[in-house]
PDB file of C-alpha atoms in Angstrom:
ATOM      1  CA  MET A   1      14.373  10.019 -21.132  1.00 45.00           C
ATOM      2  CA  THR A   2      14.014  13.707 -20.221  1.00 61.00           C
ATOM      3  CA  GLY A   3      12.309  15.056 -17.146  1.00 81.00           C
ATOM      4  CA  ILE A   4       8.979  16.815 -16.827  1.00 91.00           C
ATOM      5  CA  ARG A   5       8.510  20.533 -16.151  1.00 93.00           C
ATOM      6  CA  THR A   6       5.485  21.509 -14.103  1.00 95.00           C
ATOM      7  CA  GLN A   7       4.464  24.260 -11.714  1.00 96.00           C
ATOM      8  CA  VAL A   8       2.457  24.953  -8.580  1.00 97.00           C
ATOM      9  CA  VAL A   9       0.852  28.312  -7.803  1.00 97.00           C
ATOM     10  CA  GLY A  10      -0.433  29.494  -4.436  1.00 97.00           C
ATOM     11  CA  THR A  11       0.924  30.697  -1.116  1.00 98.00           C
ATOM     12  CA  ILE A  12       3.621  29.640   1.323  1.00 98.00           C
ATOM     13  CA  SER A  13       2.981  30.739   4.916  1.00 98.00           C
ATOM     14  CA  SER A  14       5.553  30.209   7.633  1.00 98.00           C
ATOM     15  CA  VAL A  15       5.575  30.776  11.372  1.00 98.00           C
ATOM     16  CA  GLY A  16       7.387  29.654  14.490  1.00 98.00           C
ATOM     17  CA  PHE A  17       6.157  29.241  18.071  1.00 97.00           C
ATOM     18  CA  ASP A  18       7.602  28.345  21.461  1.00 91.00           C
ATOM     19  CA  GLY A  19       9.411  25.027  21.739  1.00 92.00           C
ATOM     20  CA  PRO A  20      10.428  25.759  19.040  1.00 95.00           C
ATOM     21  CA  HIS A  21       7.711  24.461  16.716  1.00 97.00           C
ATOM     22  CA  ARG A  22       8.043  25.658  13.097  1.00 98.00           C
ATOM     23  CA  PHE A  23       5.372  25.365  10.406  1.00 98.00           C
ATOM     24  CA  VAL A  24       5.437  25.937   6.657  1.00 98.00           C
ATOM     25  CA  VAL A  25       1.964  25.868   5.097  1.00 98.00           C
ATOM     26  CA  GLY A  26       1.509  25.406   1.359  1.00 98.00           C
ATOM     27  CA  CYS A  27      -1.893  26.291  -0.087  1.00 98.00           C
ATOM     28  CA  TRP A  28      -1.754  25.416  -3.785  1.00 98.00           C
ATOM     29  CA  HIS A  29      -4.549  26.575  -6.072  1.00 96.00           C
ATOM     30  CA  HIS A  30      -3.020  25.292  -9.332  1.00 96.00           C
ATOM     31  CA  THR A  31      -0.924  22.101  -9.531  1.00 96.00           C
ATOM     32  CA  PRO A  32      -0.599  19.115 -11.887  1.00 94.00           C
ATOM     33  CA  ILE A  33      -2.667  17.024  -9.446  1.00 95.00           C
ATOM     34  CA  GLY A  34      -5.301  19.664  -8.713  1.00 96.00           C
ATOM     35  CA  PRO A  35      -5.623  22.016  -5.717  1.00 97.00           C
ATOM     36  CA  PHE A  36      -4.225  20.773  -2.414  1.00 97.00           C
ATOM     37  CA  ALA A  37      -2.602  21.973   0.789  1.00 97.00           C
ATOM     38  CA  ASP A  38       0.112  20.655   3.079  1.00 98.00           C
ATOM     39  CA  VAL A  39       1.862  21.521   6.313  1.00 98.00           C
ATOM     40  CA  MET A  40       5.560  20.924   6.931  1.00 98.00           C
ATOM     41  CA  TRP A  41       6.113  20.735  10.686  1.00 98.00           C
ATOM     42  CA  ALA A  42       9.507  20.817  12.426  1.00 98.00           C
ATOM     43  CA  ASP A  43       9.082  19.887  16.086  1.00 97.00           C
ATOM     44  CA  PRO A  44      11.285  20.823  19.076  1.00 96.00           C
ATOM     45  CA  ASP A  45      13.183  17.529  18.823  1.00 94.00           C
ATOM     46  CA  GLY A  46      14.134  18.189  15.207  1.00 91.00           C
ATOM     47  CA  GLY A  47      11.594  15.790  13.692  1.00 97.00           C
ATOM     48  CA  ARG A  48      10.280  16.773  10.263  1.00 98.00           C
ATOM     49  CA  THR A  49       6.679  15.740   9.618  1.00 98.00           C
ATOM     50  CA  LEU A  50       4.521  16.239   6.556  1.00 98.00           C
ATOM     51  CA  LEU A  51       0.823  16.726   7.291  1.00 98.00           C
ATOM     52  CA  ALA A  52      -1.197  16.056   4.137  1.00 98.00           C
ATOM     53  CA  GLY A  53      -4.880  15.820   3.328  1.00 97.00           C
ATOM     54  CA  SER A  54      -4.597  13.023   0.769  1.00 97.00           C
ATOM     55  CA  ASP A  55      -2.265  10.227  -0.346  1.00 96.00           C
ATOM     56  CA  GLU A  56      -1.875  11.918  -3.746  1.00 96.00           C
ATOM     57  CA  ALA A  57      -0.729  15.179  -2.170  1.00 97.00           C
ATOM     58  CA  ALA A  58       1.647  13.296   0.139  1.00 97.00           C
ATOM     59  CA  ARG A  59       3.208  11.442  -2.803  1.00 96.00           C
ATOM     60  CA  PHE A  60       3.719  14.669  -4.748  1.00 96.00           C
ATOM     61  CA  ILE A  61       5.336  16.534  -1.852  1.00 96.00           C
ATOM     62  CA  THR A  62       7.578  13.649  -0.756  1.00 95.00           C
ATOM     63  CA  ALA A  63       8.806  13.224  -4.339  1.00 94.00           C
ATOM     64  CA  ILE A  64      10.522  16.598  -3.878  1.00 94.00           C
ATOM     65  CA  TYR A  65      11.088  17.174  -0.153  1.00 95.00           C
ATOM     66  CA  GLN A  66      12.486  14.989   2.631  1.00 95.00           C
ATOM     67  CA  PHE A  67      10.682  14.112   5.880  1.00 97.00           C
ATOM     68  CA  ASP A  68      11.077  11.818   8.849  1.00 98.00           C
ATOM     69  CA  SER A  69       7.373  10.946   8.897  1.00 98.00           C
ATOM     70  CA  VAL A  70       4.243  11.513   6.818  1.00 98.00           C
ATOM     71  CA  LYS A  71       0.687  11.718   8.173  1.00 98.00           C
ATOM     72  CA  VAL A  72      -2.422  11.706   5.988  1.00 98.00           C
ATOM     73  CA  ALA A  73      -5.736  12.864   7.473  1.00 97.00           C
ATOM     74  CA  PRO A  74      -8.401  15.479   6.728  1.00 97.00           C
ATOM     75  CA  LEU A  75      -6.753  18.886   6.398  1.00 98.00           C
ATOM     76  CA  ASP A  76      -8.570  22.192   5.893  1.00 98.00           C
ATOM     77  CA  VAL A  77      -6.387  25.100   4.764  1.00 98.00           C
ATOM     78  CA  PHE A  78      -7.437  28.565   3.627  1.00 98.00           C
ATOM     79  CA  SER A  79      -5.043  31.214   2.346  1.00 98.00           C
ATOM     80  CA  ASP A  80      -5.760  34.294   0.247  1.00 96.00           C
ATOM     81  CA  GLY A  81      -2.321  35.888   0.539  1.00 95.00           C
ATOM     82  CA  ARG A  82      -3.455  38.018   3.489  1.00 97.00           C
ATOM     83  CA  THR A  83      -4.759  35.454   5.974  1.00 98.00           C
ATOM     84  CA  THR A  84      -3.885  31.771   6.392  1.00 98.00           C
ATOM     85  CA  ARG A  85      -5.879  29.293   8.479  1.00 98.00           C
ATOM     86  CA  VAL A  86      -5.179  25.622   9.164  1.00 98.00           C
ATOM     87  CA  ASP A  87      -7.402  23.006  10.809  1.00 98.00           C
ATOM     88  CA  GLY A  88      -6.471  19.323  10.786  1.00 98.00           C
ATOM     89  CA  HIS A  89      -4.232  16.640  12.322  1.00 97.00           C
ATOM     90  CA  GLY A  90      -4.938  18.202  15.735  1.00 97.00           C
ATOM     91  CA  LEU A  91      -3.344  21.446  14.536  1.00 98.00           C
ATOM     92  CA  LYS A  92      -5.013  24.847  14.377  1.00 98.00           C
ATOM     93  CA  LEU A  93      -3.227  27.913  13.034  1.00 98.00           C
ATOM     94  CA  GLU A  94      -4.235  31.434  12.097  1.00 98.00           C
ATOM     95  CA  LEU A  95      -1.803  33.893  10.518  1.00 98.00           C
ATOM     96  CA  ILE A  96      -2.710  37.477   9.638  1.00 98.00           C
ATOM     97  CA  GLY A  97      -0.398  39.412   7.367  1.00 98.00           C
ATOM     98  CA  GLY A  98       0.412  43.105   7.363  1.00 97.00           C
ATOM     99  CA  ARG A  99       1.043  45.418   4.423  1.00 97.00           C
ATOM    100  CA  ARG A 100       1.731  43.673   1.115  1.00 97.00           C
ATOM    101  CA  VAL A 101       5.150  44.110  -0.463  1.00 95.00           C
ATOM    102  CA  PRO A 102       4.637  43.614  -4.218  1.00 94.00           C
ATOM    103  CA  LEU A 103       7.184  42.226  -6.664  1.00 90.00           C
ATOM    104  CA  PRO A 104       7.272  42.598 -10.480  1.00 85.00           C
ATOM    105  CA  PRO A 105       5.158  40.292 -12.666  1.00 78.00           C
ATOM    106  CA  ARG A 106       6.470  36.941 -13.867  1.00 80.00           C
ATOM    107  CA  ARG A 107      10.207  37.015 -14.629  1.00 91.00           C
ATOM    108  CA  PRO A 108      12.321  34.712 -16.825  1.00 94.00           C
ATOM    109  CA  LEU A 109      13.749  31.725 -14.972  1.00 95.00           C
ATOM    110  CA  TRP A 110      17.345  32.774 -15.625  1.00 95.00           C
ATOM    111  CA  LEU A 111      16.706  36.023 -13.738  1.00 94.00           C
ATOM    112  CA  THR A 112      15.316  34.101 -10.765  1.00 94.00           C
ATOM    113  CA  ARG A 113      18.375  31.849 -10.730  1.00 95.00           C
ATOM    114  CA  PHE A 114      21.220  34.288 -11.312  1.00 95.00           C
ATOM    115  CA  VAL A 115      19.894  37.628 -10.006  1.00 94.00           C
ATOM    116  CA  GLU A 116      17.053  37.040  -7.547  1.00 92.00           C
ATOM    117  CA  SER A 117      18.597  34.062  -5.761  1.00 90.00           C
ATOM    118  CA  PRO A 118      21.749  35.803  -4.435  1.00 92.00           C
ATOM    119  CA  ILE A 119      19.742  38.926  -3.514  1.00 91.00           C
ATOM    120  CA  ALA A 120      17.095  36.875  -1.673  1.00 91.00           C
ATOM    121  CA  ARG A 121      19.782  34.855   0.112  1.00 90.00           C
ATOM    122  CA  LEU A 122      21.560  37.988   1.369  1.00 91.00           C
ATOM    123  CA  THR A 123      18.472  40.013   2.314  1.00 89.00           C
ATOM    124  CA  MET A 124      15.986  37.381   3.519  1.00 88.00           C
ATOM    125  CA  GLY A 125      17.985  34.189   4.013  1.00 89.00           C
ATOM    126  CA  VAL A 126      16.083  32.301   1.306  1.00 93.00           C
ATOM    127  CA  GLN A 127      17.088  30.648  -1.947  1.00 93.00           C
ATOM    128  CA  THR A 128      14.939  31.023  -5.058  1.00 94.00           C
ATOM    129  CA  HIS A 129      16.694  28.341  -7.124  1.00 96.00           C
ATOM    130  CA  GLY A 130      18.215  24.963  -6.352  1.00 95.00           C
ATOM    131  CA  VAL A 131      18.001  21.194  -6.552  1.00 95.00           C
ATOM    132  CA  SER A 132      16.035  19.151  -4.033  1.00 91.00           C
ATOM    133  CA  PHE A 133      17.238  16.027  -2.223  1.00 85.00           C
ATOM    134  CA  HIS A 134      15.363  13.885  -4.764  1.00 86.00           C
ATOM    135  CA  GLY A 135      16.832  15.681  -7.787  1.00 91.00           C
ATOM    136  CA  ALA A 136      14.020  18.123  -8.648  1.00 94.00           C
ATOM    137  CA  THR A 137      15.202  21.533  -9.872  1.00 96.00           C
ATOM    138  CA  GLU A 138      13.055  24.391  -8.553  1.00 96.00           C
ATOM    139  CA  TRP A 139      12.572  28.097  -9.208  1.00 96.00           C
ATOM    140  CA  TYR A 140      10.571  30.059  -6.612  1.00 96.00           C
ATOM    141  CA  GLN A 141       9.013  33.213  -8.102  1.00 95.00           C
ATOM    142  CA  SER A 142       7.155  35.402  -5.623  1.00 95.00           C
ATOM    143  CA  SER A 143       4.669  38.054  -6.737  1.00 94.00           C
ATOM    144  CA  GLY A 144       4.608  39.615  -3.263  1.00 95.00           C
ATOM    145  CA  TRP A 145       4.641  38.913   0.448  1.00 95.00           C
ATOM    146  CA  ARG A 146       3.353  40.096   3.801  1.00 97.00           C
ATOM    147  CA  TRP A 147       5.129  39.853   7.122  1.00 98.00           C
ATOM    148  CA  VAL A 148       2.846  38.182   9.657  1.00 98.00           C
ATOM    149  CA  ARG A 149       1.685  40.730  12.252  1.00 97.00           C
ATOM    150  CA  GLN A 150      -0.438  38.355  14.326  1.00 97.00           C
ATOM    151  CA  ALA A 151      -0.431  34.564  14.729  1.00 98.00           C
ATOM    152  CA  GLY A 152      -1.844  31.970  17.077  1.00 97.00           C
ATOM    153  CA  GLY A 153      -2.235  28.254  17.166  1.00 97.00           C
ATOM    154  CA  SER A 154      -2.763  25.074  19.107  1.00 98.00           C
ATOM    155  CA  LEU A 155      -1.565  21.499  18.789  1.00 97.00           C
ATOM    156  CA  GLY A 156      -3.588  18.715  20.354  1.00 96.00           C
ATOM    157  CA  GLY A 157      -5.667  21.333  22.140  1.00 96.00           C
ATOM    158  CA  GLU A 158      -2.624  22.947  23.786  1.00 96.00           C
ATOM    159  CA  SER A 159      -1.645  26.508  22.915  1.00 97.00           C
ATOM    160  CA  LEU A 160       1.581  26.856  20.929  1.00 98.00           C
ATOM    161  CA  GLY A 161       2.354  30.101  22.709  1.00 97.00           C
ATOM    162  CA  PRO A 162       3.574  33.372  21.216  1.00 96.00           C
ATOM    163  CA  MET A 163       4.841  33.755  17.655  1.00 97.00           C
ATOM    164  CA  ARG A 164       8.566  33.206  17.154  1.00 97.00           C
ATOM    165  CA  PRO A 165      11.021  33.245  14.211  1.00 97.00           C
ATOM    166  CA  VAL A 166      11.021  30.227  11.883  1.00 97.00           C
ATOM    167  CA  ARG A 167      14.350  29.015  13.198  1.00 95.00           C
ATOM    168  CA  PRO A 168      16.206  26.634  13.562  1.00 94.00           C
ATOM    169  CA  ALA A 169      15.926  25.535   9.939  1.00 92.00           C
ATOM    170  CA  VAL A 170      12.990  23.322   8.998  1.00 95.00           C
ATOM    171  CA  GLY A 171      15.388  21.221   6.916  1.00 94.00           C
ATOM    172  CA  VAL A 172      13.154  19.531   4.347  1.00 95.00           C
ATOM    173  CA  GLY A 173      14.696  21.047   1.208  1.00 92.00           C
ATOM    174  CA  PHE A 174      17.468  23.272  -0.135  1.00 92.00           C
ATOM    175  CA  SER A 175      15.621  26.481   0.753  1.00 90.00           C
ATOM    176  CA  GLU A 176      14.212  27.803   4.003  1.00 93.00           C
ATOM    177  CA  PRO A 177      11.430  30.343   4.547  1.00 95.00           C
ATOM    178  CA  PRO A 178      12.431  33.750   5.921  1.00 95.00           C
ATOM    179  CA  ALA A 179      13.195  33.744   9.637  1.00 95.00           C
ATOM    180  CA  ARG A 180      10.480  36.368  10.071  1.00 96.00           C
ATOM    181  CA  PRO A 181       7.006  34.776   9.795  1.00 98.00           C
ATOM    182  CA  SER A 182       5.502  35.557   6.409  1.00 98.00           C
ATOM    183  CA  ILE A 183       2.783  34.849   3.858  1.00 98.00           C
ATOM    184  CA  VAL A 184       4.243  34.695   0.347  1.00 97.00           C
ATOM    185  CA  SER A 185       2.345  34.492  -2.946  1.00 97.00           C
ATOM    186  CA  VAL A 186       4.437  32.261  -5.162  1.00 96.00           C
ATOM    187  CA  ARG A 187       4.723  30.380  -8.430  1.00 96.00           C
ATOM    188  CA  THR A 188       7.149  27.464  -8.202  1.00 96.00           C
ATOM    189  CA  VAL A 189       8.449  25.955 -11.442  1.00 96.00           C
ATOM    190  CA  ILE A 190       9.664  22.383 -10.968  1.00 95.00           C
ATOM    191  CA  ASP A 191      11.729  20.161 -13.258  1.00 95.00           C
ATOM    192  CA  LEU A 192      11.066  16.613 -12.045  1.00 93.00           C
ATOM    193  CA  PRO A 193      13.406  13.767 -12.979  1.00 90.00           C
ATOM    194  CA  ALA A 194      11.780  11.404 -15.475  1.00 88.00           C
ATOM    195  CA  ASP A 195      11.524   8.478 -13.037  1.00 88.00           C
ATOM    196  CA  VAL A 196       9.977  10.683 -10.353  1.00 86.00           C
ATOM    197  CA  ALA A 197       7.439  12.144 -12.789  1.00 87.00           C
ATOM    198  CA  LEU A 198       6.593   8.665 -14.040  1.00 85.00           C
ATOM    199  CA  GLY A 199       6.014   7.452 -10.499  1.00 85.00           C
ATOM    200  CA  LEU A 200       3.592  10.338  -9.964  1.00 85.00           C
ATOM    201  CA  GLY A 201       1.733   9.565 -13.177  1.00 86.00           C
ATOM    202  CA  LEU A 202       2.655  12.921 -14.787  1.00 85.00           C
TER     203      LEU A 202
END
């Protein structure tokens, strides 16, 4: 039985704070399960937590990425490629991007794998193609990004402090966001193994 190819379209926003706390926020406008958002949180002790707004979103994300814990509770995320806001799970974030750096329109997947991936790895420390821990093959195709020029946040009512690089690695998948906080507009093509897709009802 062959796998299932699908895609998600939206933004990936990433930022670090004192501690270090690191956050990767996905705001997905088009997905096979409908629009949803999620937050991948790496805490100062190295714990990797998924914050999701629904069980369905949590199942989809954990079918691809690896976490130490998963929390499902109301989650409000807004991102238009320029500004990203998060409110939920006791977490509040606001990221404001600077000047947009555009990239060419949709490219063939082979170009993303063989040309973009080594360039992105050398220049920004990211990988645009790879295989996840659970066997999903992914292609990340960005249409542009903004470096974050201003960010603030709180966790449990306590300030997270000043913005920092998104390092050490978050460690939930084969790729990491850039070390410099960013808001990236992205289309991710995903080949899910047949058993994983079946378990998700796709």
